[in-house]
């Protein structure tokens, strides 16, 4: 797969539905879609037995009724956890989805994906390669591939080796002096930067180098309009009820 144009919308739903539903669940993605969003950012990591699941934290406590390290449990054990009750009673019993399950839903409903590779500590290369290979397989016949992103340069490098034609974005909290060299070394099509550090000059510099610019987590509608007016290519937001999808 190779992106010959930029086929992605300008507004992306963070972790499925921002804070309106339990993050990184299929319920969240469905809720985001009900509000008109068609592009979804979510986090993936590996279970102990090598399954790719949607999960942000390395520990289970914040978003499930489980306890301990995600990497210590197999898919069977993780699939029995409640990943919805922490958010609200309406989502009690919502499970941790696999990447494969989410991909099937997204493709069946004409939605697109930004897969953030979020490795458990010490599993950066393993997770990057696994996520890229599975994404390549799950979206093999898709006209628009998922965007792979990560803060881990080791994970992105492994993803590039495993599935070089999938588009990649380098996530950065700040903007180091060598940001362009890092993105180039990893063969990225985009940089994905905290909105606190994005301005018109950065966007122009990236565009001049052939890079797209994404930004997280943009929750103020006025800030969103400013960034888009500067030419931002994609903003990632929790405020899917305040920032219209188009």
PDB file of C-alpha atoms in Angstrom:
ATOM      1  CA  UNK A   1       0.000   0.000   0.000  1.00  0.00           C
ATOM      2  CA  UNK A   2       1.143   3.517  -0.724  1.00  0.00           C
ATOM      3  CA  UNK A   3      -0.572   6.859  -0.252  1.00  0.00           C
ATOM      4  CA  UNK A   4      -0.410   8.732  -3.530  1.00  0.00           C
ATOM      5  CA  UNK A   5      -2.679  11.519  -2.289  1.00  0.00           C
ATOM      6  CA  UNK A   6      -3.963  12.522   1.152  1.00  0.00           C
ATOM      7  CA  UNK A   7      -7.322  10.740   1.372  1.00  0.00           C
ATOM      8  CA  UNK A   8      -7.974  11.382   5.062  1.00  0.00           C
ATOM      9  CA  UNK A   9     -10.476  13.864   6.517  1.00  0.00           C
ATOM     10  CA  UNK A  10      -9.283  16.848   8.526  1.00  0.00           C
ATOM     11  CA  UNK A  11     -10.894  15.806  11.821  1.00  0.00           C
ATOM     12  CA  UNK A  12     -10.102  12.557  13.642  1.00  0.00           C
ATOM     13  CA  UNK A  13     -11.866  11.166  16.704  1.00  0.00           C
ATOM     14  CA  UNK A  14      -9.432  10.507  19.575  1.00  0.00           C
ATOM     15  CA  UNK A  15      -9.534   6.961  21.001  1.00  0.00           C
ATOM     16  CA  UNK A  16     -12.848   6.381  19.257  1.00  0.00           C
ATOM     17  CA  UNK A  17     -15.152   8.962  20.793  1.00  0.00           C
ATOM     18  CA  UNK A  18     -12.961  11.186  22.898  1.00  0.00           C
ATOM     19  CA  UNK A  19     -14.380  11.163  26.415  1.00  0.00           C
ATOM     20  CA  UNK A  20     -17.995  10.453  25.468  1.00  0.00           C
ATOM     21  CA  UNK A  21     -17.601   6.662  25.634  1.00  0.00           C
ATOM     22  CA  UNK A  22     -14.999   4.282  27.087  1.00  0.00           C
ATOM     23  CA  UNK A  23     -11.808   4.893  25.142  1.00  0.00           C
ATOM     24  CA  UNK A  24     -10.357   2.332  22.743  1.00  0.00           C
ATOM     25  CA  UNK A  25     -13.528   0.259  22.557  1.00  0.00           C
ATOM     26  CA  UNK A  26     -15.754  -0.628  19.648  1.00  0.00           C
ATOM     27  CA  UNK A  27     -18.586   1.143  21.466  1.00  0.00           C
ATOM     28  CA  UNK A  28     -16.561   4.350  21.363  1.00  0.00           C
ATOM     29  CA  UNK A  29     -15.927   4.036  17.653  1.00  0.00           C
ATOM     30  CA  UNK A  30     -19.606   3.368  17.010  1.00  0.00           C
ATOM     31  CA  UNK A  31     -20.504   6.432  19.055  1.00  0.00           C
ATOM     32  CA  UNK A  32     -18.044   8.560  17.133  1.00  0.00           C
ATOM     33  CA  UNK A  33     -19.505   7.303  13.872  1.00  0.00           C
ATOM     34  CA  UNK A  34     -23.015   8.176  15.085  1.00  0.00           C
ATOM     35  CA  UNK A  35     -21.842  11.807  15.284  1.00  0.00           C
ATOM     36  CA  UNK A  36     -20.548  11.721  11.728  1.00  0.00           C
ATOM     37  CA  UNK A  37     -16.860  10.960  12.273  1.00  0.00           C
ATOM     38  CA  UNK A  38     -15.240   8.657   9.735  1.00  0.00           C
ATOM     39  CA  UNK A  39     -11.600   8.734  10.917  1.00  0.00           C
ATOM     40  CA  UNK A  40     -10.646   7.136  14.213  1.00  0.00           C
ATOM     41  CA  UNK A  41      -7.429   7.258  16.218  1.00  0.00           C
ATOM     42  CA  UNK A  42      -6.847   4.433  18.692  1.00  0.00           C
ATOM     43  CA  UNK A  43      -3.994   2.744  20.542  1.00  0.00           C
ATOM     44  CA  UNK A  44      -2.756  -0.825  20.093  1.00  0.00           C
ATOM     45  CA  UNK A  45      -0.401  -2.991  22.088  1.00  0.00           C
ATOM     46  CA  UNK A  46       0.446  -6.681  22.367  1.00  0.00           C
ATOM     47  CA  UNK A  47      -0.984  -9.150  24.858  1.00  0.00           C
ATOM     48  CA  UNK A  48       1.288 -11.728  26.464  1.00  0.00           C
ATOM     49  CA  UNK A  49       0.473 -14.202  23.701  1.00  0.00           C
ATOM     50  CA  UNK A  50       0.988 -11.786  20.822  1.00  0.00           C
ATOM     51  CA  UNK A  51      -2.551 -10.579  20.124  1.00  0.00           C
ATOM     52  CA  UNK A  52      -2.993  -6.945  19.124  1.00  0.00           C
ATOM     53  CA  UNK A  53      -5.568  -5.257  21.337  1.00  0.00           C
ATOM     54  CA  UNK A  54      -6.819  -1.709  21.789  1.00  0.00           C
ATOM     55  CA  UNK A  55      -5.365  -0.279  24.990  1.00  0.00           C
ATOM     56  CA  UNK A  56      -3.545   2.906  25.950  1.00  0.00           C
ATOM     57  CA  UNK A  57      -1.968   2.233  29.322  1.00  0.00           C
ATOM     58  CA  UNK A  58       0.627  -0.425  30.155  1.00  0.00           C
ATOM     59  CA  UNK A  59      -1.469  -1.204  33.253  1.00  0.00           C
ATOM     60  CA  UNK A  60      -5.066  -2.408  33.363  1.00  0.00           C
ATOM     61  CA  UNK A  61      -6.434  -0.469  36.330  1.00  0.00           C
ATOM     62  CA  UNK A  62      -7.532   2.840  34.752  1.00  0.00           C
ATOM     63  CA  UNK A  63      -9.757   1.522  31.973  1.00  0.00           C
ATOM     64  CA  UNK A  64     -10.735  -2.011  33.028  1.00  0.00           C
ATOM     65  CA  UNK A  65     -11.693  -3.993  36.128  1.00  0.00           C
ATOM     66  CA  UNK A  66      -8.413  -5.892  35.823  1.00  0.00           C
ATOM     67  CA  UNK A  67      -5.188  -5.413  37.743  1.00  0.00           C
ATOM     68  CA  UNK A  68      -1.581  -5.593  36.670  1.00  0.00           C
ATOM     69  CA  UNK A  69       0.462  -5.255  33.496  1.00  0.00           C
ATOM     70  CA  UNK A  70      -1.272  -5.694  30.155  1.00  0.00           C
ATOM     71  CA  UNK A  71       1.763  -7.619  28.891  1.00  0.00           C
ATOM     72  CA  UNK A  72       1.311 -10.248  31.613  1.00  0.00           C
ATOM     73  CA  UNK A  73      -2.063 -11.485  30.340  1.00  0.00           C
ATOM     74  CA  UNK A  74      -3.112 -13.460  27.294  1.00  0.00           C
ATOM     75  CA  UNK A  75      -5.995 -12.575  25.030  1.00  0.00           C
ATOM     76  CA  UNK A  76      -8.341 -15.044  26.710  1.00  0.00           C
ATOM     77  CA  UNK A  77      -7.860 -13.396  30.087  1.00  0.00           C
ATOM     78  CA  UNK A  78      -8.044  -9.876  28.680  1.00  0.00           C
ATOM     79  CA  UNK A  79     -11.227 -10.637  26.742  1.00  0.00           C
ATOM     80  CA  UNK A  80     -13.058 -11.399  29.998  1.00  0.00           C
ATOM     81  CA  UNK A  81     -12.368  -7.966  31.486  1.00  0.00           C
ATOM     82  CA  UNK A  82     -14.912  -5.141  31.686  1.00  0.00           C
ATOM     83  CA  UNK A  83     -13.566  -2.132  29.798  1.00  0.00           C
ATOM     84  CA  UNK A  84     -16.713  -0.018  30.039  1.00  0.00           C
ATOM     85  CA  UNK A  85     -17.959   0.264  33.620  1.00  0.00           C
ATOM     86  CA  UNK A  86     -15.208   2.698  34.600  1.00  0.00           C
ATOM     87  CA  UNK A  87     -16.740   5.206  32.200  1.00  0.00           C
ATOM     88  CA  UNK A  88     -20.443   4.846  32.989  1.00  0.00           C
ATOM     89  CA  UNK A  89     -23.056   2.150  33.742  1.00  0.00           C
ATOM     90  CA  UNK A  90     -24.384   2.303  30.182  1.00  0.00           C
ATOM     91  CA  UNK A  91     -21.166   0.675  28.977  1.00  0.00           C
ATOM     92  CA  UNK A  92     -20.903  -2.033  31.634  1.00  0.00           C
ATOM     93  CA  UNK A  93     -19.579  -5.240  30.109  1.00  0.00           C
ATOM     94  CA  UNK A  94     -17.922  -3.601  27.108  1.00  0.00           C
ATOM     95  CA  UNK A  95     -14.869  -5.653  26.219  1.00  0.00           C
ATOM     96  CA  UNK A  96     -11.327  -4.951  25.091  1.00  0.00           C
ATOM     97  CA  UNK A  97     -11.423  -5.328  21.298  1.00  0.00           C
ATOM     98  CA  UNK A  98      -8.776  -6.825  19.066  1.00  0.00           C
ATOM     99  CA  UNK A  99      -7.380  -4.855  16.156  1.00  0.00           C
ATOM    100  CA  UNK A 100      -8.899  -7.439  13.828  1.00  0.00           C
ATOM    101  CA  UNK A 101     -12.405  -6.886  15.198  1.00  0.00           C
ATOM    102  CA  UNK A 102     -12.110  -3.120  14.948  1.00  0.00           C
ATOM    103  CA  UNK A 103     -10.722  -3.343  11.412  1.00  0.00           C
ATOM    104  CA  UNK A 104     -13.694  -5.433  10.298  1.00  0.00           C
ATOM    105  CA  UNK A 105     -16.145  -2.874  11.676  1.00  0.00           C
ATOM    106  CA  UNK A 106     -14.304   0.104  10.221  1.00  0.00           C
ATOM    107  CA  UNK A 107     -14.053  -1.414   6.786  1.00  0.00           C
ATOM    108  CA  UNK A 108     -17.679  -2.553   6.764  1.00  0.00           C
ATOM    109  CA  UNK A 109     -18.791   0.969   7.660  1.00  0.00           C
ATOM    110  CA  UNK A 110     -16.472   2.903   5.315  1.00  0.00           C
ATOM    111  CA  UNK A 111     -14.410   4.382   8.138  1.00  0.00           C
ATOM    112  CA  UNK A 112     -10.665   5.005   8.331  1.00  0.00           C
ATOM    113  CA  UNK A 113      -8.030   4.388  10.983  1.00  0.00           C
ATOM    114  CA  UNK A 114      -5.029   5.943  12.656  1.00  0.00           C
ATOM    115  CA  UNK A 115      -3.371   3.127  14.578  1.00  0.00           C
ATOM    116  CA  UNK A 116      -1.119   4.494  17.306  1.00  0.00           C
ATOM    117  CA  UNK A 117       1.465   1.844  18.153  1.00  0.00           C
ATOM    118  CA  UNK A 118       1.659   2.039  21.950  1.00  0.00           C
ATOM    119  CA  UNK A 119       4.139  -0.648  23.007  1.00  0.00           C
ATOM    120  CA  UNK A 120       4.354  -2.064  26.494  1.00  0.00           C
ATOM    121  CA  UNK A 121       7.801  -1.244  27.929  1.00  0.00           C
ATOM    122  CA  UNK A 122      10.505  -3.318  26.265  1.00  0.00           C
ATOM    123  CA  UNK A 123       8.295  -4.483  23.382  1.00  0.00           C
ATOM    124  CA  UNK A 124       8.804  -1.568  21.008  1.00  0.00           C
ATOM    125  CA  UNK A 125      10.208  -3.401  17.969  1.00  0.00           C
ATOM    126  CA  UNK A 126       8.000  -6.439  18.455  1.00  0.00           C
ATOM    127  CA  UNK A 127       4.855  -4.346  18.675  1.00  0.00           C
ATOM    128  CA  UNK A 128       5.778  -2.114  15.748  1.00  0.00           C
ATOM    129  CA  UNK A 129       6.385  -5.057  13.444  1.00  0.00           C
ATOM    130  CA  UNK A 130       3.287  -6.947  14.582  1.00  0.00           C
ATOM    131  CA  UNK A 131       0.995  -3.932  14.210  1.00  0.00           C
ATOM    132  CA  UNK A 132       2.302  -3.167  10.728  1.00  0.00           C
ATOM    133  CA  UNK A 133       2.031  -6.739   9.484  1.00  0.00           C
ATOM    134  CA  UNK A 134      -1.491  -7.192  10.840  1.00  0.00           C
ATOM    135  CA  UNK A 135      -2.645  -3.823   9.522  1.00  0.00           C
ATOM    136  CA  UNK A 136      -1.218  -4.691   6.111  1.00  0.00           C
ATOM    137  CA  UNK A 137      -3.194  -7.944   6.122  1.00  0.00           C
ATOM    138  CA  UNK A 138      -6.447  -6.546   7.548  1.00  0.00           C
ATOM    139  CA  UNK A 139      -6.535  -3.644   5.084  1.00  0.00           C
ATOM    140  CA  UNK A 140      -5.027  -5.580   2.162  1.00  0.00           C
ATOM    141  CA  UNK A 141      -7.896  -4.816  -0.224  1.00  0.00           C
ATOM    142  CA  UNK A 142      -8.739  -1.372   1.154  1.00  0.00           C
ATOM    143  CA  UNK A 143      -8.466   1.667  -1.098  1.00  0.00           C
ATOM    144  CA  UNK A 144      -7.269   3.780   1.853  1.00  0.00           C
ATOM    145  CA  UNK A 145      -4.767   2.226   4.273  1.00  0.00           C
ATOM    146  CA  UNK A 146      -4.541   3.020   7.971  1.00  0.00           C
ATOM    147  CA  UNK A 147      -2.001   5.559   9.177  1.00  0.00           C
ATOM    148  CA  UNK A 148       0.500   4.077  11.642  1.00  0.00           C
ATOM    149  CA  UNK A 149       1.843   6.474  14.267  1.00  0.00           C
ATOM    150  CA  UNK A 150       3.979   6.212  17.375  1.00  0.00           C
ATOM    151  CA  UNK A 151       6.083   8.151  19.834  1.00  0.00           C
ATOM    152  CA  UNK A 152       8.496   5.209  19.717  1.00  0.00           C
ATOM    153  CA  UNK A 153      10.984   5.585  16.897  1.00  0.00           C
ATOM    154  CA  UNK A 154      12.042   1.964  17.426  1.00  0.00           C
ATOM    155  CA  UNK A 155       8.439   0.854  16.887  1.00  0.00           C
ATOM    156  CA  UNK A 156       8.064   2.987  13.761  1.00  0.00           C
ATOM    157  CA  UNK A 157      11.348   1.710  12.346  1.00  0.00           C
ATOM    158  CA  UNK A 158      10.202  -1.874  12.896  1.00  0.00           C
ATOM    159  CA  UNK A 159       6.862  -1.052  11.266  1.00  0.00           C
ATOM    160  CA  UNK A 160       8.682   0.422   8.272  1.00  0.00           C
ATOM    161  CA  UNK A 161      10.728  -2.734   7.824  1.00  0.00           C
ATOM    162  CA  UNK A 162       7.694  -5.017   8.193  1.00  0.00           C
ATOM    163  CA  UNK A 163       5.260  -3.123   5.953  1.00  0.00           C
ATOM    164  CA  UNK A 164       7.116  -0.287   4.220  1.00  0.00           C
ATOM    165  CA  UNK A 165       4.201   0.847   2.075  1.00  0.00           C
ATOM    166  CA  UNK A 166       1.893   1.689   4.983  1.00  0.00           C
ATOM    167  CA  UNK A 167       1.921   5.438   5.760  1.00  0.00           C
ATOM    168  CA  UNK A 168       3.599   6.427   9.010  1.00  0.00           C
ATOM    169  CA  UNK A 169       3.487   9.498  11.248  1.00  0.00           C
ATOM    170  CA  UNK A 170       6.030  10.410  13.911  1.00  0.00           C
ATOM    171  CA  UNK A 171       4.364  11.479  17.150  1.00  0.00           C
ATOM    172  CA  UNK A 172       6.127  14.203  19.120  1.00  0.00           C
ATOM    173  CA  UNK A 173       5.186  16.032  22.288  1.00  0.00           C
ATOM    174  CA  UNK A 174       7.553  18.891  21.458  1.00  0.00           C
ATOM    175  CA  UNK A 175       9.406  19.845  18.271  1.00  0.00           C
ATOM    176  CA  UNK A 176      13.112  18.945  18.411  1.00  0.00           C
ATOM    177  CA  UNK A 177      15.538  20.749  16.135  1.00  0.00           C
ATOM    178  CA  UNK A 178      16.031  17.613  14.039  1.00  0.00           C
ATOM    179  CA  UNK A 179      12.318  16.782  13.629  1.00  0.00           C
ATOM    180  CA  UNK A 180      12.561  16.719   9.838  1.00  0.00           C
ATOM    181  CA  UNK A 181      15.586  14.406   9.841  1.00  0.00           C
ATOM    182  CA  UNK A 182      13.845  12.023  12.225  1.00  0.00           C
ATOM    183  CA  UNK A 183      10.719  11.888  10.077  1.00  0.00           C
ATOM    184  CA  UNK A 184      12.824  11.386   6.951  1.00  0.00           C
ATOM    185  CA  UNK A 185      14.883   8.606   8.533  1.00  0.00           C
ATOM    186  CA  UNK A 186      11.694   6.730   9.405  1.00  0.00           C
ATOM    187  CA  UNK A 187      10.128   7.295   5.988  1.00  0.00           C
ATOM    188  CA  UNK A 188       7.182   9.134   7.505  1.00  0.00           C
ATOM    189  CA  UNK A 189       4.516  10.909   5.481  1.00  0.00           C
ATOM    190  CA  UNK A 190       3.510  13.102   8.428  1.00  0.00           C
ATOM    191  CA  UNK A 191       4.468  14.477  11.808  1.00  0.00           C
ATOM    192  CA  UNK A 192       1.906  14.419  14.625  1.00  0.00           C
ATOM    193  CA  UNK A 193       2.580  17.114  17.215  1.00  0.00           C
ATOM    194  CA  UNK A 194       0.909  18.357  20.389  1.00  0.00           C
ATOM    195  CA  UNK A 195      -1.184  21.353  19.354  1.00  0.00           C
ATOM    196  CA  UNK A 196       0.638  23.467  21.959  1.00  0.00           C
ATOM    197  CA  UNK A 197       3.684  23.414  19.689  1.00  0.00           C
ATOM    198  CA  UNK A 198       2.012  23.798  16.289  1.00  0.00           C
ATOM    199  CA  UNK A 199       2.015  27.130  14.493  1.00  0.00           C
ATOM    200  CA  UNK A 200       1.725  28.353  10.931  1.00  0.00           C
ATOM    201  CA  UNK A 201       5.503  28.338  10.473  1.00  0.00           C
ATOM    202  CA  UNK A 202       5.866  24.666  11.441  1.00  0.00           C
ATOM    203  CA  UNK A 203       3.059  23.677   9.093  1.00  0.00           C
ATOM    204  CA  UNK A 204       4.615  25.628   6.231  1.00  0.00           C
ATOM    205  CA  UNK A 205       8.056  24.120   6.883  1.00  0.00           C
ATOM    206  CA  UNK A 206       6.655  20.592   6.951  1.00  0.00           C
ATOM    207  CA  UNK A 207       4.631  21.125   3.798  1.00  0.00           C
ATOM    208  CA  UNK A 208       7.725  22.474   2.033  1.00  0.00           C
ATOM    209  CA  UNK A 209       9.425  19.150   2.835  1.00  0.00           C
ATOM    210  CA  UNK A 210       6.476  17.125   1.545  1.00  0.00           C
ATOM    211  CA  UNK A 211       5.217  16.204   5.018  1.00  0.00           C
ATOM    212  CA  UNK A 212       1.665  16.441   6.306  1.00  0.00           C
ATOM    213  CA  UNK A 213       1.014  17.833   9.789  1.00  0.00           C
ATOM    214  CA  UNK A 214      -1.315  16.269  12.335  1.00  0.00           C
ATOM    215  CA  UNK A 215      -2.016  17.586  15.812  1.00  0.00           C
ATOM    216  CA  UNK A 216      -3.407  16.251  19.089  1.00  0.00           C
ATOM    217  CA  UNK A 217      -5.483  16.711  21.256  1.00  0.00           C
ATOM    218  CA  UNK A 218      -7.399  19.717  19.955  1.00  0.00           C
ATOM    219  CA  UNK A 219     -10.516  20.207  22.065  1.00  0.00           C
ATOM    220  CA  UNK A 220     -11.231  23.912  21.689  1.00  0.00           C
ATOM    221  CA  UNK A 221     -13.277  24.768  18.568  1.00  0.00           C
ATOM    222  CA  UNK A 222     -11.598  28.161  18.169  1.00  0.00           C
ATOM    223  CA  UNK A 223      -8.146  26.596  18.321  1.00  0.00           C
ATOM    224  CA  UNK A 224      -9.281  23.962  15.841  1.00  0.00           C
ATOM    225  CA  UNK A 225     -10.398  26.632  13.360  1.00  0.00           C
ATOM    226  CA  UNK A 226      -7.085  28.458  13.719  1.00  0.00           C
ATOM    227  CA  UNK A 227      -5.029  25.328  13.089  1.00  0.00           C
ATOM    228  CA  UNK A 228      -7.096  24.356  10.063  1.00  0.00           C
ATOM    229  CA  UNK A 229      -6.849  27.897   8.691  1.00  0.00           C
ATOM    230  CA  UNK A 230      -3.053  27.548   8.918  1.00  0.00           C
ATOM    231  CA  UNK A 231      -3.246  24.433   6.757  1.00  0.00           C
ATOM    232  CA  UNK A 232      -3.229  21.628   9.351  1.00  0.00           C
ATOM    233  CA  UNK A 233      -3.906  18.336   7.591  1.00  0.00           C
ATOM    234  CA  UNK A 234      -5.546  16.489  10.470  1.00  0.00           C
ATOM    235  CA  UNK A 235      -6.584  17.345  14.016  1.00  0.00           C
ATOM    236  CA  UNK A 236      -7.254  14.707  16.638  1.00  0.00           C
ATOM    237  CA  UNK A 237      -9.964  15.640  19.117  1.00  0.00           C
ATOM    238  CA  UNK A 238     -11.845  14.444  22.175  1.00  0.00           C
ATOM    239  CA  UNK A 239     -14.503  17.096  21.562  1.00  0.00           C
ATOM    240  CA  UNK A 240     -16.364  15.259  18.839  1.00  0.00           C
ATOM    241  CA  UNK A 241     -19.618  16.800  20.094  1.00  0.00           C
ATOM    242  CA  UNK A 242     -18.232  20.339  19.744  1.00  0.00           C
ATOM    243  CA  UNK A 243     -16.003  20.056  16.667  1.00  0.00           C
ATOM    244  CA  UNK A 244     -17.993  18.954  13.652  1.00  0.00           C
ATOM    245  CA  UNK A 245     -16.483  16.112  11.588  1.00  0.00           C
ATOM    246  CA  UNK A 246     -16.567  18.176   8.408  1.00  0.00           C
TER     247      UNK A 246
END
